[in-house]
Short mmCIF file of C-alpha atoms in Angstrom, two decimals:
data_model
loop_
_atom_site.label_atom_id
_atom_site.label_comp_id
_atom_site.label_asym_id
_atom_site.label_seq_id
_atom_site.Cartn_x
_atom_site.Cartn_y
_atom_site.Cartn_z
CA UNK M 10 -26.73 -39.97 -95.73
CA UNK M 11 -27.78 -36.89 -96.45
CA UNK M 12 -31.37 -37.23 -95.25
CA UNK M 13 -30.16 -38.40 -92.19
CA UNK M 14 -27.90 -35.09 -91.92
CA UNK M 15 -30.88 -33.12 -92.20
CA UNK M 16 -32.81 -35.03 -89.68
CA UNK M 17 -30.52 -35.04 -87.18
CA UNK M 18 -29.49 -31.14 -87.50
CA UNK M 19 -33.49 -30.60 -87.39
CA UNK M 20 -32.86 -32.70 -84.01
CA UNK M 21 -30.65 -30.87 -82.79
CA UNK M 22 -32.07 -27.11 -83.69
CA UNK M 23 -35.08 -28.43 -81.29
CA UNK M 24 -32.64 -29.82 -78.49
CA UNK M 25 -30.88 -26.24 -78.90
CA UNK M 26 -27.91 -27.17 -79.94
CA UNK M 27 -27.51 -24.20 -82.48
CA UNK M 28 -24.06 -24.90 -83.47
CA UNK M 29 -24.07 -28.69 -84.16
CA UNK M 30 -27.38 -28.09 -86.28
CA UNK M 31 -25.87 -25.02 -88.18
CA UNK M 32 -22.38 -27.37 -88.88
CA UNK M 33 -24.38 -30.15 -90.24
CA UNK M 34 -26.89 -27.66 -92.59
CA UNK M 35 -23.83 -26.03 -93.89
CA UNK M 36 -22.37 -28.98 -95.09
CA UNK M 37 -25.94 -29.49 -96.96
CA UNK M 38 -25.80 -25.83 -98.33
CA UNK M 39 -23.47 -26.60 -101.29
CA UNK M 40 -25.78 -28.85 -102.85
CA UNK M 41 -29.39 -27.54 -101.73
CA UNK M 42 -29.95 -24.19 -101.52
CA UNK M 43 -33.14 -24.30 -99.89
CA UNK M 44 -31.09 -25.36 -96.84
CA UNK M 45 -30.65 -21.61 -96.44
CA UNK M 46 -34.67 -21.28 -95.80
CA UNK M 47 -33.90 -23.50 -92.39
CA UNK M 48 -30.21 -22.03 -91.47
CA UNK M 49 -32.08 -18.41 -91.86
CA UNK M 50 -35.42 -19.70 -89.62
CA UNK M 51 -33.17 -20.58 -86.61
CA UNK M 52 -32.63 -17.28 -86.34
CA UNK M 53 -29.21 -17.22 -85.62
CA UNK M 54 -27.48 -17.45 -89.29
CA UNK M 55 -26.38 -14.34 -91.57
CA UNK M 56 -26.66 -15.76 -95.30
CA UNK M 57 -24.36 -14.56 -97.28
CA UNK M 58 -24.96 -11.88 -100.89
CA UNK M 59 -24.71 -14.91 -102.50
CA UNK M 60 -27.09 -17.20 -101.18
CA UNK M 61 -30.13 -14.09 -100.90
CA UNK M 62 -29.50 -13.70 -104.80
CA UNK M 63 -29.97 -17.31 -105.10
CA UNK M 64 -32.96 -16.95 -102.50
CA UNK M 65 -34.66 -13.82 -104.55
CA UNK M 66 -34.39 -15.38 -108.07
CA UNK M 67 -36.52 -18.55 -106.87
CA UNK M 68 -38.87 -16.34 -104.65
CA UNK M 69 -39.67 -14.18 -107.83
CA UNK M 70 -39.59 -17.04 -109.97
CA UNK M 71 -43.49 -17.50 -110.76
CA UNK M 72 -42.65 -21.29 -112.08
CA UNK M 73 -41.05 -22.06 -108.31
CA UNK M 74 -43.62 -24.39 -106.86
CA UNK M 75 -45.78 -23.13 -104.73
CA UNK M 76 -44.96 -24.46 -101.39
CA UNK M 77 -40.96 -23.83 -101.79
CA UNK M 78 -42.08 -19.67 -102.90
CA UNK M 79 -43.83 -19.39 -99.36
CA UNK M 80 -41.14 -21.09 -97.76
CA UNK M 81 -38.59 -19.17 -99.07
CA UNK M 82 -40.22 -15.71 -99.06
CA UNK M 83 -40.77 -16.03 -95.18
CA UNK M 84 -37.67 -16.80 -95.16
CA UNK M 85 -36.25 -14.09 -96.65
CA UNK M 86 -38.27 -11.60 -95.49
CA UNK M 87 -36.24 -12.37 -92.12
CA UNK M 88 -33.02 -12.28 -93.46
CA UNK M 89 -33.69 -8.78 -95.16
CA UNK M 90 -34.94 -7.64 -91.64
CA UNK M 91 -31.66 -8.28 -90.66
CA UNK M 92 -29.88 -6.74 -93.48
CA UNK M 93 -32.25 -3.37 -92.59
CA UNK M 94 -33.60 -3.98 -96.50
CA UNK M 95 -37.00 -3.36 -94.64
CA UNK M 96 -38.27 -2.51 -98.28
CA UNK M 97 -37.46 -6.02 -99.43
CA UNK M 98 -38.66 -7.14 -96.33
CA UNK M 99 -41.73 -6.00 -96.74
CA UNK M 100 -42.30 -7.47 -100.50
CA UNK M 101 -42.02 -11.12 -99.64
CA UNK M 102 -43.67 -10.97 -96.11
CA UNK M 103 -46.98 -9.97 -98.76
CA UNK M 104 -45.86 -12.37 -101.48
CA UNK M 105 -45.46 -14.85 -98.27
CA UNK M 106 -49.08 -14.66 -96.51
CA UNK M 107 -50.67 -13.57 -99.88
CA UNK M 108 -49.64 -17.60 -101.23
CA UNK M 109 -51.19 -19.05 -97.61
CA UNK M 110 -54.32 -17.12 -97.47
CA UNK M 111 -54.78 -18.78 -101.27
CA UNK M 112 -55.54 -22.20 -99.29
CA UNK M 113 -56.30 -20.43 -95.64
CA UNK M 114 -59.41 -20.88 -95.00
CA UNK M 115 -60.33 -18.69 -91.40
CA UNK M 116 -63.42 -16.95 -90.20
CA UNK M 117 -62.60 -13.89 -88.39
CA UNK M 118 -66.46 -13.83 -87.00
CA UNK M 119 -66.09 -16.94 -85.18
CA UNK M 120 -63.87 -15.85 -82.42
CA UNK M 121 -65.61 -12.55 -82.44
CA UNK M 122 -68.54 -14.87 -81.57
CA UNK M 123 -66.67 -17.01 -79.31
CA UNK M 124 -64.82 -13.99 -77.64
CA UNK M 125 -68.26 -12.69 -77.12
CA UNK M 126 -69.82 -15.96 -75.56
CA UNK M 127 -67.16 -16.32 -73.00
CA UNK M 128 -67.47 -12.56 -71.89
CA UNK M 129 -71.37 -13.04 -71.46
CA UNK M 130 -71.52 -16.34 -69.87
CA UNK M 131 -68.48 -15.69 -67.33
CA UNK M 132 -69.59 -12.74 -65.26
CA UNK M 133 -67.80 -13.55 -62.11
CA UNK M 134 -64.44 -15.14 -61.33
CA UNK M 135 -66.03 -17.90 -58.67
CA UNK M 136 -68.54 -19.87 -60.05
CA UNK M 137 -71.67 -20.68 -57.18
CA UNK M 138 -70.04 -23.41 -56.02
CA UNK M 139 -66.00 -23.33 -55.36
CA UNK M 140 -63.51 -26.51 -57.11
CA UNK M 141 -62.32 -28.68 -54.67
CA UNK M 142 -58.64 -28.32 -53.58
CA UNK M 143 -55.98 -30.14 -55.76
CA UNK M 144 -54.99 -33.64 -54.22
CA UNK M 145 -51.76 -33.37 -52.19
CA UNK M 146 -48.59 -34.63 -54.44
CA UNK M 147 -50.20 -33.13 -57.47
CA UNK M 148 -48.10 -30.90 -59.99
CA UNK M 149 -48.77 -27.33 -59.17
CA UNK M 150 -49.67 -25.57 -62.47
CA UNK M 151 -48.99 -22.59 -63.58
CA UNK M 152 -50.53 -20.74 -66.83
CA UNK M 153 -48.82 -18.27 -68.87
CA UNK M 154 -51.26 -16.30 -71.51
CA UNK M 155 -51.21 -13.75 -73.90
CA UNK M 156 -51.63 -13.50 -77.65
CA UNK M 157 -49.00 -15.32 -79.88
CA UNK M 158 -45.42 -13.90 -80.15
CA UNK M 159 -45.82 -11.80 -76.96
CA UNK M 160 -43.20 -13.30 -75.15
CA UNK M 161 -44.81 -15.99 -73.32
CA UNK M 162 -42.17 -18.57 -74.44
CA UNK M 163 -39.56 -15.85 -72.90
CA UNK M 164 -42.03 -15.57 -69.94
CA UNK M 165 -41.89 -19.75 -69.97
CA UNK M 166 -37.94 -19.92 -69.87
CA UNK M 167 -37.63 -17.71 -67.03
CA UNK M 168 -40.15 -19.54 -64.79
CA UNK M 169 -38.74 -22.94 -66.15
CA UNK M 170 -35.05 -21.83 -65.08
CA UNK M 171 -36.60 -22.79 -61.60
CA UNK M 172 -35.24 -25.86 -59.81
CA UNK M 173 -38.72 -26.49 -58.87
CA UNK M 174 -40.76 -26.04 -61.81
CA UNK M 175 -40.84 -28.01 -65.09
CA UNK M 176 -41.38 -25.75 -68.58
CA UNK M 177 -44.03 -28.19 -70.30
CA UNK M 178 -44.42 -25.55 -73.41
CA UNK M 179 -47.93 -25.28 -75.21
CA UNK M 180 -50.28 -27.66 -73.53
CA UNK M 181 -53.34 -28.72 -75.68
CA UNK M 182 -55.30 -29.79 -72.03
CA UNK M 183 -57.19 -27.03 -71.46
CA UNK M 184 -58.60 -26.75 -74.51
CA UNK M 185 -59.33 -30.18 -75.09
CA UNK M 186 -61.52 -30.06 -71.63
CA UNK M 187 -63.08 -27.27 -72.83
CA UNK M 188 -64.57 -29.24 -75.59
CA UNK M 189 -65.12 -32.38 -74.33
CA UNK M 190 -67.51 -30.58 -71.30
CA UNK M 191 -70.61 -31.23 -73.22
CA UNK M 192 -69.75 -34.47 -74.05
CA UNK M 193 -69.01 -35.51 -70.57
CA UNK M 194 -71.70 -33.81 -69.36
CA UNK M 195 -74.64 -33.69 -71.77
CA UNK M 196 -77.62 -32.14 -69.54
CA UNK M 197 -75.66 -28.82 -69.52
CA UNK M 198 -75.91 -25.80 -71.71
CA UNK M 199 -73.67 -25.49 -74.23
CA UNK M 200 -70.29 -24.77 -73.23
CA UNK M 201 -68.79 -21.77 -72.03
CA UNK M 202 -73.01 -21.06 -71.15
CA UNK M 203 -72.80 -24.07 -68.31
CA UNK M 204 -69.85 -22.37 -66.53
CA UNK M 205 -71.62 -21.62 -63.55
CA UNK M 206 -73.99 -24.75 -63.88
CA UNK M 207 -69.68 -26.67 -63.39
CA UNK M 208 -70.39 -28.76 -60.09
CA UNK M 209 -66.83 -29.35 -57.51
CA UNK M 210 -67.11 -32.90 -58.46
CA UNK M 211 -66.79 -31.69 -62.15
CA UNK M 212 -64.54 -29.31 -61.70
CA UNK M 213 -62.39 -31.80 -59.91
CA UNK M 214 -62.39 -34.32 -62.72
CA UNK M 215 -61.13 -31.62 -64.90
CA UNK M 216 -58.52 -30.98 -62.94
CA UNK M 217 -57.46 -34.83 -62.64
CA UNK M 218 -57.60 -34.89 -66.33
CA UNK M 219 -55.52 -32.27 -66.47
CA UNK M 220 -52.74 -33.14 -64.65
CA UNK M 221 -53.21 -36.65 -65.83
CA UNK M 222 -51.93 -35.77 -69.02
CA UNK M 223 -49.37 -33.51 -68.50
CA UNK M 224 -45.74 -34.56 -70.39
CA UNK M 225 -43.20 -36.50 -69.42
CA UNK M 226 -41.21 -33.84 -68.34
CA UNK M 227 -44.38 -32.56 -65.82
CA UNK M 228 -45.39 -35.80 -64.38
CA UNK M 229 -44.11 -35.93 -60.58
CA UNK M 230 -42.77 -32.26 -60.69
CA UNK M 231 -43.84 -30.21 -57.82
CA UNK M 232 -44.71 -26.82 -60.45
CA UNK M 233 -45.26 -26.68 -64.59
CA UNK M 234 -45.96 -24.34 -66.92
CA UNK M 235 -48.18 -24.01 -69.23
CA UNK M 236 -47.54 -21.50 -72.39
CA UNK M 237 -50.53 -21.91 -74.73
CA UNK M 238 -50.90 -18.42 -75.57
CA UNK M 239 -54.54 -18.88 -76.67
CA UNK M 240 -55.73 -19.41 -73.30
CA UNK M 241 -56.18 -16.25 -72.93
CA UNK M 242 -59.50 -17.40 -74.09
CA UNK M 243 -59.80 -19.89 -71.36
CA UNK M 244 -58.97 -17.85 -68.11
CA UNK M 245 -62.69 -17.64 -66.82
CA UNK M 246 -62.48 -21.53 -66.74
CA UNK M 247 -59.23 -22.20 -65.60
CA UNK M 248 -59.99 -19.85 -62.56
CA UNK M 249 -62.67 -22.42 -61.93
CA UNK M 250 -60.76 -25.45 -61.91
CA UNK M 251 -57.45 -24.18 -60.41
CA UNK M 252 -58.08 -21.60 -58.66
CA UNK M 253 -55.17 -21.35 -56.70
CA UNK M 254 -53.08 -21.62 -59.97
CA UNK M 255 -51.01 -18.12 -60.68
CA UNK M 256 -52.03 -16.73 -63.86
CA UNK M 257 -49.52 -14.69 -65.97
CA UNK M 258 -50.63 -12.16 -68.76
CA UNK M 259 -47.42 -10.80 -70.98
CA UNK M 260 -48.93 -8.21 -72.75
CA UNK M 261 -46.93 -6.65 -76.24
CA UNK M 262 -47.20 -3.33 -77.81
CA UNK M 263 -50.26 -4.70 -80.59
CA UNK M 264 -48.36 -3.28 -83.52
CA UNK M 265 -44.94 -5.11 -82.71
CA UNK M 266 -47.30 -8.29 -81.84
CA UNK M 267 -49.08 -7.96 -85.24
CA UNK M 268 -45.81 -7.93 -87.16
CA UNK M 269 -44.04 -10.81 -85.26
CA UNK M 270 -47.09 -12.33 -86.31
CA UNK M 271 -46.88 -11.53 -90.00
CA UNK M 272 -43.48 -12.34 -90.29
CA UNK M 273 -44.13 -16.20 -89.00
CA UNK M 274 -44.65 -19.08 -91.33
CA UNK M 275 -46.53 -20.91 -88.54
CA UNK M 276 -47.59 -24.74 -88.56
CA UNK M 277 -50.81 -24.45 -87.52
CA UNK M 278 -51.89 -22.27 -90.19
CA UNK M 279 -54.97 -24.45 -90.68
CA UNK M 280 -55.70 -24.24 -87.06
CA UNK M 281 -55.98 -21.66 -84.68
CA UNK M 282 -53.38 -19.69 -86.25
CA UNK M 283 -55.11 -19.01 -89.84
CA UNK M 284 -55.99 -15.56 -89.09
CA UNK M 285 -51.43 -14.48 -89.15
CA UNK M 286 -51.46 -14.48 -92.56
CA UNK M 287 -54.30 -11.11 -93.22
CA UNK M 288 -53.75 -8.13 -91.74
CA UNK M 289 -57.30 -7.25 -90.98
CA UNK M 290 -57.97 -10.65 -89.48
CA UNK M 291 -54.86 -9.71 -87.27
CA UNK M 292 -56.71 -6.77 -86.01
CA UNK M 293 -59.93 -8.60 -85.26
CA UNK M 294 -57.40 -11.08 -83.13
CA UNK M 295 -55.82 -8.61 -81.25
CA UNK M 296 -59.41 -6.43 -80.55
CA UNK M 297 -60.88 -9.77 -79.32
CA UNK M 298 -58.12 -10.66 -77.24
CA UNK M 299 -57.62 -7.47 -75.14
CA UNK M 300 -61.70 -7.67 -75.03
CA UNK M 301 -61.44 -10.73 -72.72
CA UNK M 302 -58.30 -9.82 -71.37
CA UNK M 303 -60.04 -6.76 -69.84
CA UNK M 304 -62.62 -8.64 -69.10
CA UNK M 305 -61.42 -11.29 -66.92
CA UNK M 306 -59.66 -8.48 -64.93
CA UNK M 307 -62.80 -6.58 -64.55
CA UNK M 308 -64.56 -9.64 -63.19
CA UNK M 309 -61.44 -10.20 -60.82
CA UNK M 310 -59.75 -12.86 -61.99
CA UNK M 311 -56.40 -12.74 -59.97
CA UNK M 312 -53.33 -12.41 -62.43
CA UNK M 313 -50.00 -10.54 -62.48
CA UNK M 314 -49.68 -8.75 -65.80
CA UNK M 315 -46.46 -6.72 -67.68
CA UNK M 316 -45.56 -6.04 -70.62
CA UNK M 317 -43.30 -7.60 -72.66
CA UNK M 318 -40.84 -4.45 -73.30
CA UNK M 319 -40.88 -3.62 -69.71
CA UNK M 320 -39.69 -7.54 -69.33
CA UNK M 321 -36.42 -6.61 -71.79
CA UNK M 322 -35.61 -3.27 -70.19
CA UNK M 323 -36.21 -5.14 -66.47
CA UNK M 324 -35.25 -8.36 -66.58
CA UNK M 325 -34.16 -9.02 -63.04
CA UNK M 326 -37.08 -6.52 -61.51
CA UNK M 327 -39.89 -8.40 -63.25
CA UNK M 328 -38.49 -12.35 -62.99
CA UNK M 329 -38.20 -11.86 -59.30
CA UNK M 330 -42.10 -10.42 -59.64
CA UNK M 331 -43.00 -13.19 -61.38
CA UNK M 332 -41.31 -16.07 -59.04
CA UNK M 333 -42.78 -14.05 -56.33
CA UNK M 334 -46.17 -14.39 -57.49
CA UNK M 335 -45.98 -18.39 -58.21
CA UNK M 336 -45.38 -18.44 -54.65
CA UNK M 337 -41.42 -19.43 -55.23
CA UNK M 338 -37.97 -18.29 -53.49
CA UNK M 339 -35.90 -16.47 -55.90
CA UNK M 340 -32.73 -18.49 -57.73
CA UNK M 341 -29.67 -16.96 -58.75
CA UNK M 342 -29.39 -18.79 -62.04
CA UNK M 343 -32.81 -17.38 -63.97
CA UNK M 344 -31.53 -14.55 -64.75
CA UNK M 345 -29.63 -16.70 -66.57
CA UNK M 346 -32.75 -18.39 -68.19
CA UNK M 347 -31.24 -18.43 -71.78
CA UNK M 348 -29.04 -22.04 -70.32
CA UNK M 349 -32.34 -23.61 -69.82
CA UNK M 350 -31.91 -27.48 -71.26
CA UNK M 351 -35.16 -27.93 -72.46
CA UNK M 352 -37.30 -29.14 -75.86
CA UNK M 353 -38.68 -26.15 -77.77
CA UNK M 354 -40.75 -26.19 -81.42
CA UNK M 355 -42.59 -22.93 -80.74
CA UNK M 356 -42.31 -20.37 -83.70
CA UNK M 357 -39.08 -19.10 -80.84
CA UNK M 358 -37.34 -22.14 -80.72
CA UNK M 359 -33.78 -20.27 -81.94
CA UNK M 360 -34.77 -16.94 -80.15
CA UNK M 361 -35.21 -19.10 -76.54
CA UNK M 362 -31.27 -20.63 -76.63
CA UNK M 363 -29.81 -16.31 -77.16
CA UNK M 364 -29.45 -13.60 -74.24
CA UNK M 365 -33.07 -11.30 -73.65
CA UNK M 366 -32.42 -8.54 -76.24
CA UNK M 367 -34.45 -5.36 -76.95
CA UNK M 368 -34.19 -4.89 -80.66
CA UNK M 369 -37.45 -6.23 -81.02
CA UNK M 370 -39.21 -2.97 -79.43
CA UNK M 371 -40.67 -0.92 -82.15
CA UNK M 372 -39.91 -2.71 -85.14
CA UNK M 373 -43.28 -1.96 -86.70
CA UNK M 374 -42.08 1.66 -87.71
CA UNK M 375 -39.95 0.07 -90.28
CA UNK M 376 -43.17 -1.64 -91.92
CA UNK M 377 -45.75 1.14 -91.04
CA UNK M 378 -47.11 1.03 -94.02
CA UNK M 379 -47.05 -2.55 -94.67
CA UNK M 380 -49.41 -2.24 -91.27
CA UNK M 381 -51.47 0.04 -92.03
CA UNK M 382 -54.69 -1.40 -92.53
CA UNK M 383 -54.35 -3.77 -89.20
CA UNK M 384 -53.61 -0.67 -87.53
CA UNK M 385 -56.73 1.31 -88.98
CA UNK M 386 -58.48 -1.72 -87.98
CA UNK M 387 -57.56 -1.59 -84.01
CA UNK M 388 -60.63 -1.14 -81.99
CA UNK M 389 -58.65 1.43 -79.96
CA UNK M 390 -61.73 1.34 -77.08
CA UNK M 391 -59.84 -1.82 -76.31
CA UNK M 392 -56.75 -1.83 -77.41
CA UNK M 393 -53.94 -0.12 -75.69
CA UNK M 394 -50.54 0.59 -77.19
CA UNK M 395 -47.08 0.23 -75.21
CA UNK M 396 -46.15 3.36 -73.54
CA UNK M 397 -42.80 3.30 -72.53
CA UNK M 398 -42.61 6.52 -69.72
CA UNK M 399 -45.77 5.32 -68.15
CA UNK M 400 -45.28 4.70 -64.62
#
């Protein structure tokens, strides 16, 4: 019974209903304390003195296994950021990424070498030859970039709250047709160096593919939106094969985005996501990511950018940009985005269900010197910090 409890509250906290998932964990809590760990990662429950003593003493237990420590450090290192214990705080987020980067294995080098390869191989935003037009009845798509915790699943919700457009989350499709390029096409250079070798006929293909295997939830809708954040990487080629598609670029003050970063215990840790847990491997992230960013805006690729604080502090100027610039007539009910029925299991899956807030703008001067060395680290020719009096 009580499996099945747990289940279906973990149901539930993806469906976002908050309340009937928080019910059914509490009535775990008495018995399993390391319920807490999930109550406290929806990000909408206040533990108690109680249950962070309980917390603490198996975090700084050195005989807790392994796995349960990093769980509940992250976990606690949340709750104290809460509480304002920003000391605290900062001791378990280490303790936390210090136990994953013990069986992390990530080489910051190859996406500076990746980065670098895209940047040299796409030097214009049209290719020779121009992708045919999307077939007629096809889902319009729409791509949402920017680096990880930025506020692209915000950015998603907003555009989602459209009666026209379908939120499809973090699509793996571009990516995949990334790789598969040299498979389906063996005579050309290795991929992203065949970009402008990319025929219409191939181009087209890739698009079919694309839409082919959108969701459920995107198959016959007239708009969706896709929120993989790392295709910020792939903007040259998406250009090519949609290039009617809006592009939109949430940019994030790089010290706030580093710590948001830091302070998730993220899934894909073995993935794309291994370089969260170092500091310095944040940096190198970040540097590489504004590289291309500047890059495919130097090269012309059309996109509407903003950052993410200006997105708090203006909700209702820049969601009517942003449904402007997908081409769409303004509705009434996104600025009311938060009521969006959807699926979420992005790292913001409690944050997506609350009201836009502002209190996380300028966090990292609570942990500056927990940040120090990915700050030292910021290739500042690149990089550009959040100014909030700029015009």
């Amino acid at each position: 019974y009580r499996q099945i409890l747990h289940k279906k509250a973990d149901i539930n906290l993806t469906l976002g209903k908050i309340e009937k998932s928080h019910a059914d964990l509490l009535e775990l809590l008495d018995t399993n304390i390391m319920v807490a760990v999930q109550l406290i990662n929806s990000k909408n429950y206040k533990p108690d003195d109680a249950v962070i003593e309980k917390l603490k003493l198996i975090a700084r237990n050195p005989f807790t296994p392994e796995q349960q420590r990093e769980n509940t450090c992250f976990a606690l290192a949340l709750a104290c950021d809460k509480r304002k214990e920003f000391l605290d705080a900062s001791e378990f987020l280490r303790d936390a990424n210090a136990l994953v980067r013990t069986k992390t294995k990530y080489n910051p080098q190859d996406f500076t070498r990746r980065s670098t390869q895209h940047i040299r191989s796409c030097a214009t935003a049209q290719g020779p030859e121009r992708a045919n037009p999307q077939a007629k009845g096809q889902p319009k798509p729409i791509f949402i970039v920017g680096m990880p915790r930025s506020g692209t699943t915000l950015t998603e919700t907003i555009i989602g709250s459209h009666s026209l457009v379908s939120a499809c989350g973090e699509l793996s499709g571009m990516p995949k047709i990334s790789r598969f390029i040299n498979q389906n096409y063996p005579k050309l250079k290795p991929y992203p160096e065949c970009i402008d070798e990319l025929k219409p006929r191939m181009l087209a293909g890739m698009a079919n593919s694309y839409v082919k295997n959108l969701p459920e939830e995107g198959q016959g809708a007239l708009y969706t939106a896709d929120k993989l954040p790392h295709n910020f990487i792939n903007v040259g080629l998406i250009h090519r094969i949609f290039p009617e598609a809006p592009i939109i670029h949430v940019m994030r003050d790089p010290r706030d985005n580093g710590l948001s970063n830091f302070q998730q215990n993220f899934g894909a840790k073995f993935g794309g996501m291994g370089f969260a847990f170092d500091l310095e491997h944040l940096a190198n992230e970040i540097n590489n990511y504004w590289r291309l960013m500047k890059h495919w805006r130097k090269i012309g690729v059309p996109m509407i950018e903003f950052w993410y604080e200006d997105l708090v502090n203006e909700q209702e100027v820049i969601s009517k940009a942003l449904i402007n610039y997908c081409g769409l007539q303004w509705e009434e009910q996104i600025l009311e985005c938060h009521k969006l029925e959807r699926r979420a299991k992005t790292a913001s899956v409690g944050q997506v269900r609350n009201k836009m807030y502002k209190s996380s703008a300028q966090k990292w001067r609570n942990y500056e010197e927990l940040l120090q060395p990915m700050i030292d680290a910021l290739d500042m020719s690149v990089v550009e910090f959040y100014e909030p009096d700029a015009a």
